[in-house]
Tab-separated table of C-alpha atoms in Angstrom:
chain	number	residue	atom	x	y	z
A	30	MET	CA	-0.045	-0.041	-0.052
A	31	ALA	CA	1.400	3.335	-1.090
A	32	HIS	CA	1.762	5.882	1.674
A	33	ASP	CA	0.532	9.577	1.090
A	34	TYR	CA	3.466	11.457	2.713
A	35	SER	CA	3.197	15.109	3.267
A	36	PHE	CA	6.918	15.536	3.396
A	37	PRO	CA	9.473	14.721	0.637
A	38	GLN	CA	9.773	10.987	0.755
A	39	GLU	CA	13.566	10.934	0.264
A	40	LEU	CA	13.844	12.258	3.887
A	41	LEU	CA	13.275	8.602	5.071
A	42	THR	CA	16.527	7.702	3.484
A	43	LEU	CA	18.456	10.514	5.242
A	44	PRO	CA	19.966	10.618	8.702
A	45	ILE	CA	17.682	11.649	11.696
A	46	ALA	CA	19.732	15.168	11.879
A	47	ASP	CA	18.359	16.032	8.429
A	48	ARG	CA	14.764	14.830	9.199
A	49	ILE	CA	14.835	17.114	12.271
A	50	SER	CA	16.296	19.976	10.169
A	51	TYR	CA	13.239	19.687	7.813
A	52	PHE	CA	10.622	19.740	10.366
A	53	GLN	CA	12.307	22.715	12.210
A	54	GLN	CA	12.178	24.674	8.971
A	55	TYR	CA	8.561	23.710	8.245
A	56	THR	CA	6.044	26.442	8.804
A	57	MET	CA	2.296	26.151	8.302
A	58	ALA	CA	-0.266	28.801	7.644
A	59	HIS	CA	-2.657	28.390	10.540
A	60	PRO	CA	-5.688	30.602	11.028
A	61	LYS	CA	-4.196	32.897	13.867
A	62	LEU	CA	-1.155	33.430	11.875
A	63	LEU	CA	-3.053	34.306	8.653
A	64	ILE	CA	-5.168	36.747	10.623
A	65	ALA	CA	-2.211	38.506	12.087
A	66	ALA	CA	-0.361	38.483	8.751
A	67	GLU	CA	-3.224	40.041	6.944
A	68	LYS	CA	-3.340	43.004	9.547
A	69	LEU	CA	0.299	43.530	9.327
A	70	LYS	CA	0.253	43.317	5.600
A	71	ASN	CA	-2.531	45.912	5.432
A	72	ALA	CA	-0.629	48.287	8.014
A	73	ILE	CA	2.561	48.153	5.901
A	74	ASP	CA	0.806	48.584	2.659
A	75	ASP	CA	-1.233	51.658	3.960
A	76	PRO	CA	0.824	54.826	2.973
A	77	GLY	CA	-0.783	56.936	5.668
A	78	PHE	CA	-0.734	57.325	9.372
A	79	PHE	CA	0.898	54.751	11.373
A	80	SER	CA	4.641	54.946	11.688
A	81	LEU	CA	4.977	52.305	14.510
A	82	ILE	CA	3.358	49.118	14.529
A	83	PHE	CA	3.063	46.995	17.808
A	84	LEU	CA	2.841	43.345	17.264
A	85	PHE	CA	2.522	41.525	20.455
A	86	GLY	CA	1.470	38.025	21.812
A	87	PRO	CA	2.627	35.353	24.182
A	88	THR	CA	5.920	33.731	23.925
A	89	GLY	CA	6.044	31.073	21.262
A	90	VAL	CA	2.848	32.056	19.475
A	91	GLY	CA	4.780	32.524	16.219
A	92	LYS	CA	5.746	36.250	16.068
A	93	THR	CA	9.054	35.497	14.437
A	94	THR	CA	7.540	33.120	11.844
A	95	LEU	CA	5.155	35.964	10.882
A	96	LEU	CA	7.966	38.483	10.497
A	97	ARG	CA	9.824	35.885	8.430
A	98	ARG	CA	6.736	35.554	6.052
A	99	ILE	CA	6.087	39.129	5.839
A	100	THR	CA	9.781	39.632	4.888
A	101	GLN	CA	9.647	36.991	2.114
A	102	ARG	CA	6.529	38.625	0.719
A	103	LEU	CA	7.878	41.991	0.594
A	104	LEU	CA	11.355	40.799	-0.906
A	105	ALA	CA	9.380	38.902	-3.756
A	106	SER	CA	7.081	41.788	-4.382
A	107	PHE	CA	10.028	44.170	-5.009
A	108	HIS	CA	12.231	41.700	-6.677
A	109	LYS	CA	12.256	43.684	-10.032
A	110	GLU	CA	13.112	46.997	-8.339
A	111	MET	CA	15.897	45.408	-6.481
A	112	GLU	CA	17.397	44.003	-9.451
A	113	LEU	CA	17.356	47.375	-11.064
A	114	ASP	CA	18.614	49.059	-7.876
A	115	LYS	CA	21.312	47.054	-6.105
A	116	GLY	CA	21.260	49.400	-3.032
A	117	PHE	CA	17.496	49.157	-2.514
A	118	ILE	CA	16.425	47.093	0.687
A	119	PRO	CA	12.771	47.089	1.175
A	120	ILE	CA	12.673	45.387	4.444
A	121	ALA	CA	15.081	44.524	7.188
A	122	ASN	CA	15.044	42.782	10.592
A	123	ILE	CA	17.115	42.654	13.642
A	124	GLU	CA	16.553	41.005	17.049
A	125	VAL	CA	16.777	43.486	19.721
A	126	ALA	CA	19.273	42.198	22.298
A	127	THR	CA	18.741	41.881	26.010
A	128	PRO	CA	20.990	44.452	27.713
A	129	GLU	CA	23.889	42.827	29.591
A	130	PHE	CA	23.242	45.242	32.522
A	131	SER	CA	20.406	47.274	33.596
A	132	ASN	CA	20.233	49.885	30.788
A	133	PHE	CA	19.437	49.123	27.173
A	134	ASP	CA	22.564	49.418	24.934
A	135	TRP	CA	21.699	51.764	22.050
A	136	LYS	CA	25.104	51.571	20.687
A	137	ASP	CA	24.716	47.899	20.181
A	138	PHE	CA	21.292	48.450	18.613
A	139	TYR	CA	22.613	51.069	16.066
A	140	LEU	CA	25.568	48.697	15.155
A	141	ARG	CA	23.148	45.830	14.762
A	142	ALA	CA	20.903	47.949	12.481
A	143	LEU	CA	23.760	49.293	10.430
A	144	GLY	CA	24.985	45.734	9.907
A	145	VAL	CA	21.903	44.349	8.527
A	146	LEU	CA	21.514	47.461	6.189
A	147	GLN	CA	25.270	46.563	5.135
A	148	ASP	CA	26.260	50.076	5.719
A	149	PRO	CA	29.853	50.632	4.855
A	150	CYS	CA	30.474	52.970	7.813
A	151	ILE	CA	30.647	50.084	10.312
A	152	GLN	CA	33.549	48.404	8.311
A	153	LEU	CA	35.760	51.674	8.127
A	154	PRO	CA	38.362	52.481	10.824
A	155	SER	CA	36.873	54.832	13.376
A	156	CYS	CA	38.309	58.401	13.634
A	157	GLY	CA	37.830	59.184	17.282
A	158	ARG	CA	35.264	58.161	19.683
A	159	ILE	CA	31.992	56.818	18.028
A	160	THR	CA	29.170	58.342	19.879
A	161	ASN	CA	25.613	57.151	19.919
A	162	LEU	CA	24.736	60.397	18.125
A	163	LYS	CA	27.173	59.566	15.296
A	164	LEU	CA	25.624	55.949	15.022
A	165	LYS	CA	22.131	57.411	14.986
A	166	THR	CA	22.882	59.822	12.214
A	167	SER	CA	24.526	57.127	10.160
A	168	LEU	CA	21.510	54.918	10.806
A	169	GLU	CA	19.176	57.721	9.509
A	170	ALA	CA	21.332	58.040	6.577
A	171	ALA	CA	21.370	54.386	5.827
A	172	LEU	CA	17.549	53.977	6.078
A	173	LYS	CA	17.206	56.815	3.576
A	174	HIS	CA	19.852	55.452	1.210
A	175	ARG	CA	18.345	52.016	1.291
A	176	ARG	CA	14.858	53.414	0.622
A	177	LEU	CA	13.711	51.066	3.380
A	178	LYS	CA	9.818	50.556	3.545
A	179	VAL	CA	9.729	48.512	6.915
A	180	PHE	CA	12.225	47.871	9.778
A	181	CYS	CA	11.143	44.924	12.017
A	182	LEU	CA	12.381	44.811	15.665
A	183	ASP	CA	12.076	41.409	16.997
A	184	GLU	CA	11.966	40.870	20.867
A	185	ALA	CA	11.178	44.573	21.063
A	186	GLN	CA	10.109	44.155	24.593
A	187	ASN	CA	13.761	44.458	25.523
A	188	LEU	CA	13.761	48.220	24.721
A	189	SER	CA	11.864	48.716	28.158
A	190	LYS	CA	14.789	47.355	30.155
A	191	VAL	CA	16.183	50.584	31.511
A	192	ALA	CA	17.289	51.532	35.051
A	193	SER	CA	14.483	53.980	35.720
A	194	GLY	CA	10.863	54.471	34.526
A	195	ARG	CA	11.630	57.936	33.595
A	196	LYS	CA	13.802	56.670	30.614
A	197	LEU	CA	10.905	54.514	29.188
A	198	ARG	CA	9.367	57.364	27.079
A	199	ASP	CA	12.981	58.222	25.641
A	200	GLN	CA	13.134	54.562	24.278
A	201	THR	CA	9.970	54.977	22.190
A	202	ASP	CA	10.687	58.573	21.300
A	203	CYS	CA	13.969	57.593	19.787
A	204	ILE	CA	12.289	54.756	17.608
A	205	LYS	CA	9.377	57.327	16.788
A	206	SER	CA	12.064	59.857	15.794
A	207	LEU	CA	13.720	57.450	13.463
A	208	ALA	CA	10.348	56.654	11.800
A	209	ASN	CA	9.459	60.371	11.348
A	210	LEU	CA	12.865	61.454	9.979
A	211	THR	CA	13.226	58.603	7.489
A	212	GLN	CA	9.578	57.934	6.774
A	213	VAL	CA	10.253	54.171	7.455
A	214	LYS	CA	7.547	51.996	9.264
A	215	PHE	CA	8.919	50.268	12.346
A	216	VAL	CA	7.304	47.033	13.384
A	217	LEU	CA	7.866	46.215	17.045
A	218	ALA	CA	7.190	42.656	17.778
A	219	GLY	CA	7.378	41.209	21.317
A	220	THR	CA	5.581	39.901	24.325
A	221	TYR	CA	2.965	41.523	26.394
A	222	ASP	CA	5.688	43.499	28.080
A	223	LEU	CA	5.860	45.542	24.851
A	224	LEU	CA	2.540	47.107	26.238
A	225	ILE	CA	4.695	48.947	28.807
A	226	LEU	CA	6.066	51.018	25.897
A	227	ARG	CA	2.891	51.269	23.950
A	228	ASN	CA	0.997	52.885	26.579
A	229	LEU	CA	3.379	55.685	27.525
A	230	SER	CA	1.496	58.517	25.936
A	231	ALA	CA	-1.585	59.460	24.001
A	232	GLN	CA	0.312	60.862	21.302
A	233	LEU	CA	2.083	57.380	20.708
A	234	CYS	CA	-1.235	55.590	20.981
A	235	ARG	CA	-2.509	57.923	18.317
A	236	ARG	CA	0.437	57.529	15.878
A	237	SER	CA	0.761	53.672	16.273
A	238	LEU	CA	-1.169	50.601	15.424
A	239	ASP	CA	-1.815	47.423	17.669
A	240	ILE	CA	-1.730	43.900	16.297
A	241	HIS	CA	-2.466	41.204	18.750
A	242	PHE	CA	-1.153	37.795	17.673
A	243	GLU	CA	-3.332	35.454	20.065
A	244	ARG	CA	-2.861	31.901	21.170
A	245	TYR	CA	-5.612	29.282	20.585
A	246	LYS	CA	-7.991	29.196	23.510
A	247	VAL	CA	-9.570	25.944	24.749
A	248	GLU	CA	-12.871	27.401	25.864
A	249	ASN	CA	-13.352	28.645	22.054
A	250	GLU	CA	-14.779	25.883	19.917
A	251	GLU	CA	-13.485	27.503	16.639
A	252	ASP	CA	-9.846	27.844	18.234
A	253	LEU	CA	-10.143	24.318	19.427
A	254	LYS	CA	-10.984	23.041	16.069
A	255	ALA	CA	-8.163	24.891	14.479
A	256	PHE	CA	-5.539	23.743	17.259
A	257	ARG	CA	-6.456	20.084	16.476
A	258	GLY	CA	-5.885	20.911	12.776
A	259	VAL	CA	-2.443	22.291	13.443
A	260	VAL	CA	-1.557	19.122	15.562
A	261	GLN	CA	-2.654	17.048	12.669
A	262	THR	CA	-0.759	19.033	10.121
A	263	PHE	CA	2.360	18.829	12.183
A	264	GLN	CA	2.026	15.139	12.671
A	265	ARG	CA	1.756	14.532	8.790
A	266	HIS	CA	5.076	16.489	8.439
A	267	LEU	CA	6.946	14.430	10.852
A	268	PRO	CA	9.175	12.365	8.536
A	269	PHE	CA	8.562	8.926	9.959
A	270	GLU	CA	7.869	5.738	8.023
A	271	GLU	CA	4.579	5.430	9.992
A	272	GLU	CA	2.608	8.475	10.684
A	273	PRO	CA	2.153	9.028	14.474
A	274	ASP	CA	-1.370	9.575	15.959
A	275	LEU	CA	-0.776	12.785	17.976
A	276	LEU	CA	-4.269	13.855	17.381
A	277	LYS	CA	-5.624	11.646	20.106
A	278	TYR	CA	-3.204	13.415	22.488
A	279	TRP	CA	-4.439	16.893	21.480
A	280	ASP	CA	-5.367	17.708	24.960
A	281	PHE	CA	-1.744	16.834	26.207
A	282	CYS	CA	-0.359	18.894	23.523
A	283	TYR	CA	-2.627	21.849	24.328
A	284	GLU	CA	-1.810	21.530	28.047
A	285	ARG	CA	1.928	21.740	27.347
A	286	SER	CA	1.893	24.363	24.696
A	287	PHE	CA	-1.006	26.520	25.988
A	288	GLY	CA	-2.252	26.914	22.584
A	289	CYS	CA	0.931	28.576	21.271
A	290	VAL	CA	1.844	26.963	17.922
A	291	GLY	CA	5.666	27.783	18.144
A	292	ILE	CA	5.875	25.910	21.501
A	293	LEU	CA	3.745	23.021	20.012
A	294	LYS	CA	6.130	22.621	17.209
A	295	ASP	CA	9.139	22.704	19.739
């Protein structure tokens, strides 16, 4: 009897490490992801009002996967323009690093941002002390030169890690200033800790957009049906000779993942 595999059948002849790698790289377009992706797409495509987009949800819900999908979509849609202009980068992503000490490290942030934009200034020998102001000015110039449409900051809740509450508003004011001066939209993706930054001022609320990437909730029948579908899809993409029956253990899977697809996949 022939098997109806949902993965490339040749994986069964490869070492276990290759099979694991396949599953780690596999992503699925499940309902919650599609809803959040459509909202993010519309916010990015809208030429108007919102300069900051807050994408928040629980750990492991799939925010990084969503950013990866949006990046692939934008790169594909601007492929011809990128071929004509080798300096054009429509979208860039960085992960906001956790500060080593109590204060957020802006110098590290600027250097990471300049790195993904492939700005030549970070490879030149420095003349004198490199200040945060010089790096910020360089980043502004790089964002304009690359004609960036969107800059995505993953783990953006790390921006809120400062020594005092007084500095919290400075964090978002700095990002908002970058967005205003360069006309680049910034997507700040993170956990619910991101709401600390989101709710700092009425002006910020007015000039920004919220996208809540929710987990699946067991008390919601539609969510429960969708979650079971996710479990079934994942089990069909596990490269085993015989497909395991994980669906009958959906409640165990839900309990351990709390309805977050990223955790479920892990």
